[in-house]
């Protein structure tokens, strides 16, 4: 079958959602969707056929079982089958619906007709193969934190590290950021952010997107930024913190998400060593989001 995808179906206890999403992301899954099935939860995830062997899928299933055992939760069942590209797109799209996030945003799948009126910012997205549909707690925490940080008067210049679909960059622009520098190591994320920029009619002078990480941002900017938003995993964030400090100024703020509850201490310790104040620590499910500032 040309351009085939593995569709993984995992039936699990609701409390396992976070650890399963984390495993699937680590494994390289490109799209995920979930729905409640009675007292259980059905997670669907997709990965290109050529990227994994059957043995890899068996190993993933084992990790998911072990995670559940460690957490003392019922063991999830994992099934997989091949589907073609067209079925992948329609299957995943059928499960993703518009969603209100925070007080200001309505995240809207690109393929649905836009409502005539809304008192929210309609953030249209086709994430393609990139992460960032707004359904994940870590993304929601960032959008809500951006609502608190940015307004039309603040004229903030922002860096979005690990932009995925571009959801946070576009959200920041809608709230009033003057300019956003967005980077991602994944070329598919860069492509998705650029096409979502067009979809939301954001000028390419205001949202500058390049492949890379914070060292790329250092080359893109001509002065330190006012704010940083970074929704990656704790291990990556820890590596990035010294460079984040280097591209910010004494009045800058930061929003760091994607950090599991039991990973907060090393992140907090390093931030404090680097002269950051932790203004607030928000939690949703097992995920935490640091709202930080320099002064
Ligand atoms: C959890 S997704 C976040 C996507 C989007 N910002 C959101 O909040 O929904 C993390 C993204 O970071 C990217 N990434 C991982 N390590 C990175 C690094 N060292 N520098 C830049 N991007 C990175 C991944 O490719 C992925 O697109």
Coordinates of C-alpha atoms and ligand atoms in Angstrom, one line a residue:
X1 CA 0.0 0.0 0.0
X2 CA 1.5 3.4 -1.0
X3 CA 1.8 6.0 1.8
X4 CA 0.3 3.8 4.5
X5 CA 0.0 4.6 8.1
X6 CA -0.3 2.5 11.2
X7 CA -3.4 3.4 13.2
X8 CA -3.0 2.5 16.8
X9 CA -6.0 2.1 19.0
X10 CA -5.4 2.2 22.7
X11 CA -8.3 1.6 25.2
X12 CA -7.2 2.8 28.6
X13 CA -8.2 4.2 31.9
X14 CA -8.8 7.9 31.8
X15 CA -6.0 8.5 34.3
X16 CA -3.5 7.0 31.9
X17 CA -4.1 9.7 29.2
X18 CA -1.1 11.8 30.0
X19 CA 1.5 9.1 30.2
X20 CA 0.1 7.5 27.0
X21 CA 0.3 10.8 25.1
X22 CA 3.8 11.2 26.3
X23 CA 4.8 7.7 25.2
X24 CA 3.2 8.2 21.8
X25 CA 5.0 11.5 21.2
X26 CA 8.3 9.9 22.2
X27 CA 7.5 7.0 19.8
X28 CA 7.1 9.5 16.9
X29 CA 3.3 9.4 16.4
X30 CA 2.2 12.3 14.2
X31 CA -1.5 12.7 15.0
X32 CA -3.5 11.7 18.0
X33 CA -7.2 11.9 18.8
X34 CA -9.1 10.7 21.8
X35 CA -12.7 10.1 22.9
X36 CA -14.4 8.8 26.0
X37 CA -15.9 5.3 25.6
X38 CA -18.1 4.6 28.6
X39 CA -15.7 4.4 31.6
X40 CA -12.7 4.1 29.4
X41 CA -10.8 6.2 27.0
X42 CA -10.0 5.4 23.4
X43 CA -6.8 7.0 22.0
X44 CA -6.0 6.8 18.3
X45 CA -2.6 7.6 17.1
X46 CA -1.0 7.5 13.7
X47 CA 2.6 6.9 12.5
X48 CA 3.9 6.4 8.9
X49 CA 4.3 2.7 8.1
X50 CA 7.9 3.0 7.0
X51 CA 8.9 4.6 10.3
X52 CA 8.3 1.5 12.5
X53 CA 8.5 -2.3 12.4
X54 CA 6.0 -4.7 14.0
X55 CA 8.5 -5.3 16.7
X56 CA 8.6 -1.6 17.6
X57 CA 4.8 -1.6 17.9
X58 CA 5.0 -4.6 20.2
X59 CA 7.6 -2.8 22.3
X60 CA 5.4 0.2 22.5
X61 CA 2.5 -1.9 23.7
X62 CA 4.7 -3.4 26.4
X63 CA 5.8 0.1 27.6
X64 CA 2.2 1.2 27.8
X65 CA 1.5 -1.9 29.9
X66 CA 4.5 -1.3 32.2
X67 CA 3.5 2.4 32.7
X68 CA 0.1 1.3 33.8
X69 CA 1.5 -1.3 36.2
X70 CA 3.9 1.3 37.7
X71 CA 1.0 3.7 38.3
X72 CA -1.2 0.9 39.7
X73 CA -3.9 1.4 36.9
X74 CA -5.7 -1.1 34.7
X75 CA -3.6 -2.3 31.8
X76 CA -4.5 -0.7 28.5
X77 CA -5.1 -2.8 25.3
X78 CA -3.3 -1.8 22.2
X79 CA -4.3 -2.8 18.6
X80 CA -2.9 -1.6 15.3
X81 CA -3.7 -1.9 11.6
X82 CA -2.6 -0.3 8.4
X83 CA -4.7 2.4 6.7
X84 CA -3.9 4.5 3.6
X85 CA -3.2 8.2 3.6
X86 CA -6.7 9.2 2.7
X87 CA -8.3 7.2 5.5
X88 CA -5.8 8.5 7.9
X89 CA -6.7 12.1 7.1
X90 CA -10.5 11.5 7.2
X91 CA -10.3 9.3 10.3
X92 CA -8.3 11.8 12.3
X93 CA -10.2 14.9 11.0
X94 CA -13.5 13.3 11.9
X95 CA -12.4 13.2 15.6
X96 CA -11.2 16.7 16.0
X97 CA -13.8 19.3 16.7
X98 CA -13.8 23.1 17.5
X99 CA -12.7 23.8 21.0
X100 CA -12.8 26.9 23.3
X101 CA -9.5 27.4 25.1
X102 CA -9.1 30.0 27.9
X103 CA -11.2 33.1 27.8
X104 CA -10.3 34.3 24.3
X105 CA -9.7 31.5 21.9
X106 CA -11.8 29.2 19.8
X107 CA -9.6 26.7 18.0
X108 CA -11.1 25.8 14.7
X109 CA -10.2 23.0 12.3
X110 CA -9.3 24.5 8.9
X111 CA -11.7 22.3 7.0
X112 CA -14.9 23.5 8.8
X113 CA -16.8 26.6 7.8
X114 CA -16.0 29.5 10.0
X115 CA -18.9 31.0 12.1
X116 CA -20.0 34.5 11.0
X117 CA -19.6 35.9 14.5
X118 CA -17.7 35.0 17.6
X119 CA -16.7 36.9 20.7
X120 CA -13.5 34.9 20.7
X121 CA -10.4 34.9 18.5
X122 CA -11.0 32.1 15.9
X123 CA -7.7 30.4 15.5
X124 CA -7.9 28.2 12.4
X125 CA -5.6 25.2 12.2
X126 CA -4.6 22.4 10.0
X127 CA -1.8 20.9 12.0
X128 CA -0.9 18.5 9.3
X129 CA 1.6 16.2 10.8
X130 CA 2.7 18.6 13.5
X131 CA 1.8 18.7 17.2
X132 CA -0.6 21.4 18.4
X133 CA -4.3 21.1 17.9
X134 CA -5.1 22.8 21.2
X135 CA -6.6 19.6 22.7
X136 CA -3.5 18.9 24.8
X137 CA -3.3 20.3 28.4
X138 CA 0.2 21.6 27.8
X139 CA -0.9 23.7 24.8
X140 CA -4.0 25.0 26.6
X141 CA -1.9 26.1 29.6
X142 CA 0.4 28.1 27.3
X143 CA -2.5 29.8 25.5
X144 CA -4.1 30.7 28.8
X145 CA -0.8 32.1 30.1
X146 CA -0.3 34.1 26.9
X147 CA -3.8 35.7 27.5
X148 CA -2.4 37.0 30.9
X149 CA 0.8 38.3 29.4
X150 CA 0.0 39.9 26.1
X151 CA -2.4 42.7 25.2
X152 CA -2.7 45.2 22.3
X153 CA -0.7 47.8 24.3
X154 CA 2.3 45.7 25.2
X155 CA 3.9 45.5 21.7
X156 CA 5.8 42.3 22.8
X157 CA 8.4 40.6 20.7
X158 CA 8.1 36.9 21.4
X159 CA 10.1 33.7 20.6
X160 CA 8.1 30.4 20.3
X161 CA 10.5 27.5 20.8
X162 CA 9.1 24.2 19.4
X163 CA 6.2 25.9 17.5
X164 CA 4.6 22.7 16.2
X165 CA 1.5 23.7 14.3
X166 CA 2.2 27.4 15.1
X167 CA -0.8 27.5 17.5
X168 CA 1.0 29.5 20.2
X169 CA 2.7 31.9 17.7
X170 CA -0.6 32.7 16.0
X171 CA -2.4 33.0 19.4
X172 CA 0.3 35.5 20.5
X173 CA -0.2 37.6 17.4
X174 CA -4.0 37.6 17.8
X175 CA -3.6 38.8 21.4
X176 CA -1.4 41.7 20.3
X177 CA 2.3 40.6 20.1
X178 CA 4.1 42.8 17.6
X179 CA 6.3 40.0 16.2
X180 CA 6.9 36.3 16.9
X181 CA 10.0 34.3 16.0
X182 CA 9.0 30.7 15.7
X183 CA 11.4 27.7 15.4
X184 CA 11.0 24.0 15.4
X185 CA 13.6 21.2 14.8
X186 CA 11.0 19.3 12.7
X187 CA 10.6 20.5 9.1
X188 CA 7.0 19.3 9.1
X189 CA 6.2 21.7 12.0
X190 CA 7.8 24.6 10.1
X191 CA 5.7 23.8 7.1
X192 CA 2.5 23.6 9.2
X193 CA 3.2 26.9 11.0
X194 CA 3.8 28.6 7.7
X195 CA 0.5 27.3 6.2
X196 CA -1.4 28.1 9.4
X197 CA 0.1 31.6 9.3
X198 CA -1.5 32.1 5.8
X199 CA -4.8 30.5 6.9
X200 CA -5.1 33.0 9.7
X201 CA -4.0 35.9 7.5
X202 CA -1.0 36.7 9.6
X203 CA 1.7 38.7 7.8
X204 CA 5.0 36.9 7.3
X205 CA 6.8 40.0 8.7
X206 CA 5.1 39.5 12.0
X207 CA 5.5 35.7 12.3
X208 CA 8.9 34.6 11.2
X209 CA 9.3 30.8 11.1
X210 CA 12.5 28.9 10.6
X211 CA 13.7 25.3 11.2
X212 CA 16.0 25.0 14.2
X213 CA 16.1 25.7 17.9
X214 CA 17.1 28.5 20.1
X215 CA 20.5 28.9 18.4
X216 CA 18.6 29.7 15.3
X217 CA 16.5 32.3 17.2
X218 CA 19.8 33.9 18.3
X219 CA 20.6 34.5 14.6
X220 CA 17.1 35.7 13.7
X221 CA 16.7 38.5 16.4
X222 CA 18.5 41.8 16.5
X223 CA 17.7 42.5 20.2
X224 CA 16.6 40.4 23.2
X225 CA 13.0 39.4 23.2
X226 CA 10.2 40.4 25.6
X227 CA 8.8 37.0 26.0
X228 CA 9.4 33.3 25.5
X229 CA 6.9 30.5 25.1
X230 CA 8.2 27.0 25.0
X231 CA 6.1 23.8 25.2
X232 CA 8.6 21.0 24.9
X233 CA 9.5 18.3 27.4
X234 CA 11.3 19.0 30.7
X235 CA 14.5 17.3 29.5
X236 CA 14.7 19.6 26.5
X237 CA 13.7 22.7 28.4
X238 CA 16.4 22.1 31.0
X239 CA 19.0 22.2 28.2
X240 CA 17.5 25.3 26.7
X241 CA 17.2 27.5 29.9
X242 CA 20.8 28.9 29.8
X243 CA 20.2 30.1 26.2
X244 CA 16.7 31.3 27.0
X245 CA 18.4 33.5 29.6
X246 CA 20.8 34.8 27.0
X247 CA 18.1 36.0 24.5
X248 CA 16.0 37.8 27.1
X249 CA 16.2 41.1 28.9
X250 CA 15.8 42.1 32.6
X251 CA 12.0 42.7 32.1
X252 CA 11.3 39.6 30.0
X253 CA 8.7 36.9 30.8
X254 CA 8.6 33.3 30.0
X255 CA 6.0 30.5 29.7
X256 CA 7.4 27.0 29.9
X257 CA 5.1 24.0 29.5
X258 CA 5.3 20.3 28.8
X259 CA 6.7 19.6 32.3
X260 CA 5.4 16.7 34.3
X261 CA 4.5 17.3 37.9
X262 CA 7.4 15.2 39.2
X263 CA 9.9 17.0 36.9
X264 CA 9.2 20.5 38.3
X265 CA 12.0 20.6 40.9
X266 CA 15.0 20.4 38.6
X267 CA 13.4 23.0 36.3
X268 CA 12.6 25.3 39.1
X269 CA 16.1 25.0 40.6
X270 CA 17.8 25.8 37.4
X271 CA 15.5 28.8 36.6
X272 CA 16.3 30.3 40.0
X273 CA 20.0 29.8 39.5
X274 CA 19.7 31.6 36.2
X275 CA 18.0 34.6 37.9
X276 CA 14.4 33.8 37.0
X277 CA 11.5 34.3 39.4
X278 CA 8.7 31.7 39.2
X279 CA 5.6 34.0 39.2
X280 CA 3.1 31.1 39.0
X281 CA 3.1 27.4 38.5
X282 CA -0.1 26.2 36.9
X283 CA -1.2 22.6 36.8
X284 CA -3.6 20.6 34.6
X285 CA -3.8 16.8 35.0
X286 CA -0.2 15.8 35.5
X287 CA 1.2 18.7 33.4
X288 CA 2.7 21.9 34.8
X289 CA 3.3 25.3 33.2
X290 CA 5.8 27.7 34.6
X291 CA 5.0 31.4 34.3
X292 CA 8.4 33.1 34.9
X293 CA 9.9 36.6 34.8
X294 CA 13.3 38.1 35.2
X295 CA 12.5 40.8 37.7
Ligands
LIG1 C1 4.8 19.4 22.4 S1 5.1 20.1 20.8 C2 4.5 21.8 21.1 C3 3.8 22.3 19.8 C4 3.1 23.6 20.1 N1 4.0 24.7 20.4 C5 2.0 23.5 21.1 O1 2.2 24.1 22.2 O2 1.0 22.8 20.9 C6 6.8 20.3 21.0 C7 7.5 20.7 19.6 O3 8.9 21.0 19.9 C8 9.7 20.5 18.9 N2 11.0 20.4 19.5 C9 11.5 19.3 20.2 N3 12.8 19.6 20.6 C10 13.1 20.8 20.2 C11 14.2 21.7 20.3 N4 15.3 21.3 21.0 N5 14.2 22.9 19.7 C12 13.1 23.3 19.0 N6 12.0 22.5 18.9 C13 12.0 21.3 19.4 C14 9.0 19.3 18.4 O4 9.4 19.0 17.1 C15 7.5 19.6 18.6 O5 7.0 20.2 17.4

